[in-house]
XYZ file of C-alpha atoms in Angstrom:
638
model
C 119.782 123.703 101.900
C 121.410 120.484 103.350
C 118.797 120.499 106.148
C 116.055 120.915 103.554
C 117.297 118.010 101.453
C 117.636 115.891 104.600
C 114.040 116.594 105.590
C 112.875 115.883 102.041
C 114.656 112.529 102.109
C 113.155 111.674 105.521
C 109.680 112.546 104.232
C 110.285 110.403 101.161
C 111.315 107.419 103.340
C 108.216 107.846 105.544
C 105.960 107.844 102.471
C 107.660 104.723 101.170
C 107.312 103.041 104.559
C 103.636 104.008 104.731
C 103.041 102.382 101.363
C 105.268 99.375 101.956
C 104.348 98.365 105.507
C 100.727 97.599 104.560
C 102.097 95.266 101.912
C 104.080 93.440 104.593
C 101.137 93.276 106.977
C 98.754 92.072 104.299
C 101.284 89.497 103.179
C 101.486 88.040 106.667
C 97.835 88.386 107.687
C 95.996 85.248 106.690
C 92.196 85.119 106.363
C 90.463 82.895 108.906
C 89.164 79.464 107.973
C 90.351 75.879 107.440
C 93.508 75.166 105.430
C 94.228 72.432 102.940
C 97.878 71.587 103.602
C 98.039 68.303 101.661
C 97.287 67.388 98.057
C 98.199 64.829 95.431
C 100.188 65.459 92.247
C 100.602 63.413 89.075
C 102.887 64.198 86.107
C 101.215 63.899 82.706
C 103.319 63.228 79.597
C 100.592 62.960 76.944
C 97.174 64.332 76.061
C 95.421 62.114 78.566
C 91.902 63.413 79.348
C 91.015 64.545 82.826
C 89.958 61.506 84.858
C 86.673 61.036 86.666
C 86.613 61.671 90.382
C 87.225 59.988 92.744
C 87.800 56.474 91.328
C 90.905 57.286 89.289
C 92.722 58.680 92.329
C 93.652 55.272 93.680
C 96.609 54.645 91.336
C 100.213 54.535 92.592
C 101.402 57.292 90.250
C 100.037 60.005 92.496
C 102.577 61.804 94.703
C 101.641 63.002 98.166
C 102.578 66.712 98.588
C 102.380 69.011 101.636
C 102.325 72.822 101.881
C 105.527 72.742 103.959
C 107.343 70.876 101.200
C 105.638 71.743 97.904
C 106.734 70.355 94.546
C 106.946 72.984 91.820
C 109.933 71.799 89.746
C 108.857 69.542 86.895
C 110.822 66.603 85.459
C 112.514 66.909 82.070
C 110.169 66.484 79.142
C 107.053 67.138 81.253
C 104.931 70.249 80.942
C 101.630 69.071 82.424
C 100.422 67.982 85.895
C 97.244 67.074 87.757
C 96.659 68.204 91.332
C 93.935 66.652 93.397
C 92.774 67.850 96.836
C 89.796 67.608 99.138
C 88.104 70.667 100.662
C 87.037 70.327 104.332
C 83.337 70.771 105.094
C 82.122 74.231 106.051
C 78.853 75.811 107.176
C 79.580 79.246 105.676
C 76.859 80.941 103.666
C 79.285 81.902 100.848
C 82.296 79.594 101.052
C 85.285 80.180 98.832
C 88.746 78.830 98.044
C 91.977 80.838 97.664
C 95.382 79.758 96.364
C 97.872 82.631 96.690
C 100.538 81.195 94.423
C 99.941 78.782 91.585
C 102.482 78.215 88.791
C 101.214 77.442 85.305
C 100.101 79.003 82.028
C 97.012 76.936 81.294
C 94.738 76.216 84.291
C 91.553 74.138 84.384
C 89.734 73.385 87.665
C 87.230 70.526 87.903
C 84.704 69.806 90.633
C 82.697 66.630 90.473
C 83.832 66.225 86.877
C 82.578 69.719 86.024
C 84.839 72.453 84.640
C 84.422 75.346 87.096
C 87.390 77.532 86.143
C 89.593 77.966 83.087
C 92.512 80.311 82.294
C 94.902 80.180 79.347
C 97.933 82.456 79.022
C 99.918 82.801 75.837
C 102.624 84.935 77.512
C 105.460 83.707 79.732
C 104.324 84.993 83.142
C 103.386 81.860 85.114
C 102.618 83.261 88.609
C 98.862 82.983 89.274
C 96.373 83.547 92.093
C 93.222 81.441 92.179
C 89.923 82.452 93.830
C 86.857 80.167 93.502
C 83.378 80.058 95.046
C 82.575 76.664 96.595
C 79.411 74.621 96.662
C 78.035 73.807 100.111
C 77.122 70.215 99.322
C 79.171 67.478 101.098
C 79.453 65.465 97.871
C 81.215 68.273 95.973
C 84.377 68.525 98.070
C 86.891 66.940 95.684
C 88.712 69.178 93.194
C 91.209 68.513 90.421
C 93.444 71.143 88.793
C 94.872 70.463 85.334
C 98.040 72.555 84.842
C 100.135 73.130 81.720
C 103.276 75.288 81.719
C 105.752 76.764 79.247
C 108.362 77.448 81.940
C 110.369 75.327 84.392
C 107.801 75.684 87.214
C 104.432 74.074 87.762
C 102.234 73.359 90.771
C 100.960 74.946 93.992
C 103.458 76.959 96.077
C 101.164 78.082 98.947
C 98.525 76.652 101.260
C 94.954 76.245 99.976
C 92.673 78.389 102.107
C 88.928 77.906 102.612
C 86.747 80.617 104.092
C 84.164 83.287 103.509
C 84.302 84.341 99.844
C 84.135 88.062 100.694
C 87.063 87.875 103.136
C 89.070 85.805 100.673
C 88.295 88.305 97.906
C 89.677 91.160 100.036
C 92.831 89.174 100.716
C 93.066 88.306 97.020
C 93.178 92.000 96.113
C 94.832 93.677 99.111
C 97.924 91.503 99.255
C 99.347 92.916 96.012
C 97.468 96.202 95.835
C 100.255 98.229 97.577
C 102.600 97.164 94.783
C 100.285 98.760 92.246
C 99.877 101.888 94.375
C 103.589 102.234 95.031
C 104.627 101.536 91.460
C 101.874 103.728 90.045
C 102.836 106.595 92.376
C 106.474 106.385 91.316
C 105.469 106.329 87.636
C 103.190 109.344 88.136
C 105.850 111.377 89.985
C 108.485 110.451 87.397
C 106.144 111.507 84.586
C 105.553 114.903 86.232
C 109.305 115.326 86.725
C 109.883 114.462 83.077
C 107.421 117.159 81.994
C 109.115 119.690 84.295
C 112.525 118.975 82.739
C 111.733 121.511 80.021
C 112.175 124.319 82.570
C 115.744 123.364 83.483
C 119.073 124.341 81.993
C 120.814 121.903 79.694
C 123.349 120.915 82.356
C 120.605 120.230 84.909
C 118.315 118.589 82.353
C 120.684 115.663 81.627
C 120.914 114.438 85.204
C 117.234 115.256 85.831
C 116.031 113.182 82.874
C 118.289 110.270 83.853
C 116.724 110.295 87.335
C 113.244 110.467 85.765
C 114.048 107.405 83.645
C 115.369 105.537 86.717
C 112.185 106.304 88.666
C 109.879 105.669 85.702
C 111.395 102.285 84.826
C 111.507 101.263 88.510
C 107.821 102.132 88.952
C 106.915 100.117 85.867
C 108.917 97.133 87.167
C 107.064 97.299 90.503
C 103.709 97.268 88.724
C 104.397 94.531 86.171
C 106.143 92.299 88.736
C 102.899 91.958 90.707
C 100.639 88.966 89.870
C 97.506 91.062 90.346
C 98.433 93.105 87.280
C 98.011 90.003 85.127
C 94.839 89.069 86.999
C 93.261 92.440 86.213
C 94.688 92.968 82.728
C 95.258 89.454 81.514
C 94.254 90.345 77.952
C 97.294 92.629 77.791
C 99.645 90.184 79.473
C 101.981 89.823 76.513
C 102.366 93.597 76.206
C 102.893 93.961 79.965
C 105.748 91.449 79.851
C 107.311 93.351 76.962
C 107.008 96.502 79.056
C 108.902 94.724 81.849
C 111.817 93.917 79.539
C 111.938 97.410 78.023
C 111.885 99.002 81.488
C 114.834 96.868 82.529
C 116.724 97.846 79.370
C 116.132 101.524 80.205
C 116.819 101.272 83.957
C 120.349 99.888 83.882
C 122.043 102.478 81.608
C 120.032 105.280 83.264
C 121.427 104.381 86.703
C 124.975 104.295 85.323
C 124.536 107.650 83.555
C 123.184 109.221 86.747
C 126.261 108.012 88.632
C 128.476 109.441 85.896
C 126.784 112.856 86.218
C 127.009 112.787 90.024
C 130.791 112.323 89.800
C 130.896 114.881 86.943
C 132.393 112.445 84.441
C 135.770 112.127 86.178
C 135.750 108.322 85.919
C 136.130 107.193 82.275
C 135.354 103.600 83.288
C 131.773 104.615 84.195
C 131.303 106.367 80.853
C 132.680 103.358 78.943
C 130.463 100.952 80.894
C 127.465 103.203 80.207
C 128.234 103.163 76.476
C 128.447 99.356 76.627
C 125.072 99.206 78.411
C 123.487 101.547 75.881
C 124.724 99.391 73.007
C 123.611 96.169 74.746
C 120.182 97.606 75.613
C 119.721 98.693 71.998
C 120.732 95.199 70.857
C 118.272 93.647 73.333
C 115.414 95.885 72.163
C 116.093 94.947 68.536
C 116.224 91.269 69.533
C 112.946 91.772 71.428
C 111.248 93.150 68.307
C 112.567 90.279 66.188
C 111.375 87.713 68.727
C 107.904 89.279 68.861
C 107.587 89.407 65.062
C 108.618 85.731 64.790
C 106.146 84.697 67.550
C 108.827 83.682 70.107
C 110.735 81.491 67.667
C 114.031 82.662 69.202
C 112.776 82.808 72.785
C 115.510 80.625 74.340
C 118.274 82.617 72.624
C 116.543 85.847 73.629
C 116.278 84.569 77.215
C 120.006 83.778 77.251
C 121.023 87.273 76.137
C 118.468 89.288 78.114
C 118.437 87.283 81.337
C 121.658 85.337 81.736
C 124.090 87.766 80.103
C 122.269 90.855 81.367
C 122.229 89.378 84.868
C 126.017 89.139 84.769
C 126.191 92.745 83.500
C 123.949 93.844 86.396
C 126.290 92.214 88.901
C 129.291 93.947 87.319
C 127.410 97.238 87.372
C 126.512 96.837 91.044
C 130.105 95.981 92.003
C 131.581 98.846 89.940
C 129.241 101.546 91.198
C 129.453 100.324 94.796
C 133.254 100.326 94.717
C 133.413 103.853 93.275
C 130.814 105.155 95.740
C 132.668 103.667 98.731
C 136.014 104.956 97.442
C 134.667 108.503 97.188
C 132.827 108.201 100.503
C 136.131 107.334 102.176
C 137.527 110.606 100.787
C 134.753 112.564 102.481
C 132.635 113.139 99.369
C 129.119 113.808 100.742
C 127.431 112.794 97.491
C 129.300 109.487 97.585
C 128.243 108.939 101.222
C 124.580 109.458 100.300
C 124.991 107.186 97.298
C 126.613 104.498 99.466
C 123.673 104.692 101.873
C 121.234 104.118 99.003
C 123.200 101.140 97.700
C 123.487 99.746 101.231
C 119.695 99.941 101.617
C 119.209 97.891 98.469
C 121.816 95.363 99.616
C 120.391 95.039 103.160
C 116.815 94.725 101.875
C 117.822 92.062 99.349
C 119.841 90.115 101.929
C 116.937 90.266 104.396
C 114.583 89.022 101.700
C 116.827 86.069 100.919
C 117.396 85.257 104.607
C 113.636 85.134 105.294
C 113.116 83.208 102.053
C 115.515 80.434 103.052
C 114.472 80.485 106.713
C 110.898 79.705 105.641
C 111.970 76.931 103.293
C 111.277 79.139 100.252
C 107.632 79.776 101.336
C 108.040 83.511 101.154
C 107.344 86.155 98.545
C 110.207 88.598 98.122
C 109.121 92.199 98.683
C 111.733 93.987 100.843
C 113.847 94.585 97.733
C 111.130 96.940 96.546
C 111.606 99.118 99.627
C 115.372 99.077 99.061
C 114.988 100.178 95.443
C 112.606 102.995 96.400
C 115.056 104.130 99.092
C 117.799 104.145 96.459
C 115.619 106.377 94.292
C 115.152 108.573 97.369
C 118.929 108.960 97.733
C 119.155 109.787 94.032
C 116.508 112.477 94.536
C 118.558 113.914 97.413
C 121.677 113.893 95.226
C 119.805 115.715 92.491
C 118.493 118.254 95.018
C 122.044 118.804 96.275
C 123.282 119.262 92.718
C 120.558 121.802 91.895
C 121.252 123.624 95.179
C 124.973 123.681 94.367
C 124.230 125.030 90.886
C 122.031 127.699 92.458
C 124.813 128.669 94.873
C 127.276 128.826 91.985
C 124.866 131.012 90.048
C 124.582 133.390 92.996
C 128.352 133.403 93.397
C 128.838 134.094 89.694
C 126.240 136.881 89.879
C 128.056 138.485 92.805
C 131.395 138.135 91.028
C 129.905 139.644 87.880
C 128.425 142.516 89.873
C 131.788 143.085 91.571
C 133.573 142.896 88.241
C 131.182 145.429 86.711
C 131.666 147.691 89.702
C 135.446 147.478 89.356
C 135.195 148.013 85.618
C 133.074 151.112 86.092
C 135.468 152.396 88.725
C 138.448 151.708 86.469
C 136.789 153.539 83.608
C 136.030 156.496 85.870
C 139.546 156.519 87.231
C 140.976 156.333 83.719
C 138.920 159.327 82.646
C 139.937 161.256 85.751
C 143.576 160.271 85.267
C 143.626 161.540 81.713
C 141.755 164.699 82.719
C 144.078 165.299 85.645
C 147.208 164.843 83.562
C 145.990 167.269 80.890
C 144.450 169.935 83.115
C 146.636 170.000 86.226
C 149.722 171.400 84.501
C 147.631 174.047 82.722
C 145.947 175.169 85.952
C 148.882 175.011 88.393
C 151.027 177.691 86.688
C 148.286 180.385 86.600
C 147.492 179.600 90.249
C 151.128 180.059 91.264
C 151.357 183.370 89.355
C 148.115 184.585 90.937
C 149.371 183.566 94.400
C 152.589 185.516 93.860
C 150.771 188.709 92.823
C 148.417 188.382 95.811
C 151.373 188.099 98.172
C 152.880 191.284 96.677
C 149.587 193.109 96.937
C 149.083 191.976 100.528
C 152.371 193.666 101.518
C 151.188 197.010 100.088
C 147.608 197.000 101.362
C 146.244 197.972 104.732
C 145.605 195.595 107.560
C 141.885 195.398 106.897
C 142.327 194.171 103.294
C 145.344 192.018 104.167
C 143.014 189.573 105.924
C 141.041 189.051 102.729
C 144.246 188.704 100.724
C 145.412 185.940 103.091
C 142.092 184.124 102.749
C 142.478 184.237 98.940
C 146.031 182.874 99.223
C 144.837 180.032 101.508
C 142.146 179.062 99.017
C 144.718 179.071 96.206
C 146.910 176.782 98.332
C 143.929 174.447 98.853
C 143.295 174.421 95.112
C 146.977 173.657 94.539
C 146.719 170.765 96.974
C 143.773 169.366 95.042
C 145.761 169.632 91.822
C 148.653 167.835 93.521
C 146.257 165.009 94.445
C 145.126 164.825 90.822
C 148.725 164.556 89.659
C 149.498 161.923 92.263
C 146.508 159.919 91.077
C 147.427 160.279 87.416
C 151.139 159.486 87.953
C 151.915 157.961 91.366
C 155.673 158.156 90.535
C 156.807 154.886 92.109
C 159.905 154.665 89.976
C 162.052 154.314 93.093
C 161.014 151.173 94.977
C 162.637 150.228 98.266
C 162.166 147.576 100.902
C 159.893 149.165 103.496
C 159.654 148.142 107.121
C 155.920 148.461 107.796
C 156.354 148.991 111.548
C 158.900 151.777 111.021
C 156.765 153.575 108.428
C 153.550 153.445 110.448
C 155.250 154.514 113.687
C 156.315 157.703 111.907
C 152.681 158.225 110.880
C 151.643 157.556 114.503
C 153.869 160.407 115.639
C 152.190 162.747 113.161
C 148.549 161.765 113.898
C 148.641 161.103 117.681
C 148.160 164.820 118.535
C 145.166 164.967 116.198
C 143.645 161.847 117.832
C 144.114 163.417 121.278
C 142.544 166.657 120.066
C 139.510 164.657 118.793
C 139.121 163.063 122.230
C 140.314 159.658 121.108
C 143.458 157.559 121.017
C 145.656 155.861 118.430
C 146.921 152.340 119.237
C 149.540 150.733 116.985
C 150.696 147.120 117.329
C 152.889 145.983 114.433
C 155.739 143.414 114.473
C 159.178 144.609 113.421
C 159.769 141.952 110.764
C 157.084 142.830 108.195
C 158.664 143.928 104.918
C 157.122 145.057 101.625
C 158.292 146.679 98.406
C 157.143 150.268 97.825
C 157.805 153.960 97.984
C 158.122 155.425 101.465
C 156.527 158.812 100.765
C 153.599 157.353 98.849
C 153.085 154.660 101.480
C 152.922 157.371 104.149
C 150.564 159.431 102.030
C 148.158 156.534 101.595
C 148.137 155.467 105.249
C 147.978 159.043 106.537
C 144.802 159.469 104.464
C 143.197 156.313 105.871
C 144.293 156.768 109.503
C 143.357 160.486 109.443
C 139.880 159.561 108.154
C 139.516 157.080 111.040
C 140.632 159.676 113.594
C 138.222 162.285 112.229
C 135.354 159.766 112.376
C 135.702 159.324 116.178
C 132.883 160.582 118.375
C 134.885 161.390 121.485
C 136.540 158.729 123.673
C 137.013 156.679 120.548
C 139.949 154.578 119.523
C 141.760 153.856 116.281
C 143.564 150.506 116.277
C 146.265 149.624 113.771
C 147.779 146.135 113.689
C 149.487 143.943 111.119
C 150.688 140.391 110.523
C 151.900 138.090 107.746
C 149.608 135.404 106.282
C 149.917 133.386 103.067
C 152.886 135.422 101.816
C 150.938 138.647 102.333
C 151.474 141.482 104.795
C 148.022 142.378 106.106
C 147.422 145.738 107.801
C 144.181 146.486 109.669
C 142.957 149.995 110.531
C 139.828 149.924 112.688
C 137.903 152.670 114.445
C 134.724 152.756 116.497
C 133.450 155.934 114.941
C 130.356 156.813 112.962
C 130.615 154.017 110.408
C 128.902 153.820 107.018
C 125.985 152.021 105.450
C 126.270 149.739 102.406
C 125.484 152.497 99.933
C 128.203 154.774 101.318
C 130.630 151.877 101.524
C 130.135 151.041 97.850
C 131.113 154.599 96.805
C 134.428 154.752 98.628
C 137.278 155.698 96.308
C 135.057 157.576 93.891
C 135.986 161.189 93.210
C 134.011 163.884 95.015
C 132.365 161.391 97.371
C 133.068 162.020 101.044
C 131.243 161.591 104.326
C 132.973 164.743 105.654
C 131.403 168.152 105.210
C 134.390 169.723 103.432
C 135.819 166.539 101.960
C 136.446 166.069 98.240
C 136.989 162.302 98.216
C 140.237 162.808 96.308
C 142.418 161.701 99.208
C 140.913 158.223 99.370
C 140.881 158.040 95.589
C 144.646 158.682 95.615
C 145.037 156.094 98.399
C 143.359 153.449 96.248
C 145.650 154.361 93.370
C 148.849 154.187 95.432
C 147.955 150.804 96.934
C 147.058 149.523 93.473
C 150.431 150.477 91.927
C 152.194 148.875 94.910
C 150.476 145.572 93.964
C 148.278 145.753 97.035
C 144.554 145.369 97.682
C 142.237 147.275 99.982
C 138.907 146.257 101.489
C 136.558 148.165 103.763
C 134.096 146.793 106.298
C 131.710 149.112 108.072
C 128.466 149.289 109.964
C 126.521 152.424 110.695
C 127.169 153.526 114.285
C 129.714 150.733 114.913
C 132.810 151.959 113.079
C 134.865 151.107 110.025
C 137.725 148.720 109.333
C 140.170 148.957 106.412
C 142.142 145.834 105.432
C 145.177 146.400 103.229
C 147.272 143.557 101.804
C 150.717 143.785 100.189
C 152.998 141.059 98.838
C 155.492 140.156 101.582
C 159.238 140.312 101.076
C 161.289 137.317 102.199
C 163.942 138.576 104.652
C 166.171 135.634 103.816
C 166.567 136.826 100.228
C 167.730 140.330 101.249
C 171.323 141.496 101.746
C 172.437 142.086 105.305
C 171.253 145.360 106.746
C 168.441 145.869 104.221
C 164.987 146.278 105.735
C 166.240 146.973 109.232
């Protein structure tokens, strides 16, 4: 799953790069043709009409401006300016003029005292692009632009380009088109994700929806930040600007909430900051509605709260989340490392944007931050994928635990039924068997040799039945009232002496390697009974030239004993039935011996686990609580 999420993130980055690189290339590729790098500017403080060209251009109030050092900051009390420039002659069939960046809300363009272009915006977005067809006549080369603004900026920020109208039109559209594609793609994906949230659990849905809101608001910001959006949908400009503000109000608390879910709410400061952001965003939305209903009467106050104050809150948010991400990354938290990478991408992209911006004397349009933000969303997607994968793993683990619990519960219920049945029936059956055995022995002494053989077979079968009843009684009441400190090595070496001849007879060997200092609490006879059952089963499973290995050690305050053979082995179905009554892999086995073994180990506070593979052998792992030798009196446990 980590490899899958890593590949998904890499694919996401490649898609972002594929969409973003064209934006960079188009931003730097300039259409061929002459450039107007100089123009004249005049500040207008009244309702003075547009002057006639060119006679009125001789006054001393006109300021000479160059493209390398443009003037876009207006003096106090001024909201209008005239810009005059001269277009170089051209022999193109369809000449045109392109200004990539022009600040102003009301724009009127005059050529030879004729109004050739007019645009009036009633909303606050002042970033414009201007594309005009030109006349081919040599007498129509002087243009005047009348600008009026409602903001602090006014004037031309870029060079004035002259060239073929078709080529300029392509540049006019393509430069900002990737922003629309990228933002629109993010909005579309976020919308699909939001619809799919209905299929998730409640715990997954919270973090999923927060990521959807982050992506959705980011995509909207990318779209409405682009000037071409207002060029294409200028009639909805006021609504688009409102959408920008609302998206920002949604983005900030959504990012904080996502961080809080990633760290599973263990940092109260994030939750408190999120609650503050929610309250402030709600306040800003209410203020936005009031400002719209009053036709921007409280615009400056609204600007103060939603730009200045919210900008400070954004800085605090960035510092807080970065600090927490780095702190957790230093502790080895993988989610925090991924989160830190996403934040670092935003920081590096923003720093690179600013460095290029200042290196070019502010003649640069910021766009790398968009790549950084998309990469941050990519890291958030990876975090969400990791969280869903972790939840899936937990679900599988819980399912396995539940299955194991049900299996143990069923086994316990079966054992309880057998225990009660054994306790009630064994005493009733044993006495008649003993009486019958006694009469058969008397009869065998008085019968002939031919019938004595059959009498002995009947007695042997009664003894076998008595042994089965004894196993039932041992299972029902293991009788561990007398507990002693047992030396595991000593006990198992006695068992080795009993079973070594059997192992040799089966064509195998028995190898025991147990330290002398392993001590447990238990009953010696029952311990021997349990381990004789297990080791005898291993010996009988050998297929000639086999080996049964027994070794032990102490780990985590437990004495662990391993019994491993290279015999026939068992499949998963057979392995799951071990310890059940009347299940045995031996032809004449009853399964009661191993059932009793489980019971003895259980009452000695031990655990038993079997591992097996068909044709490769079986391994039993038994664990008992260890006894501390230092807490024992001298001589005990030797």
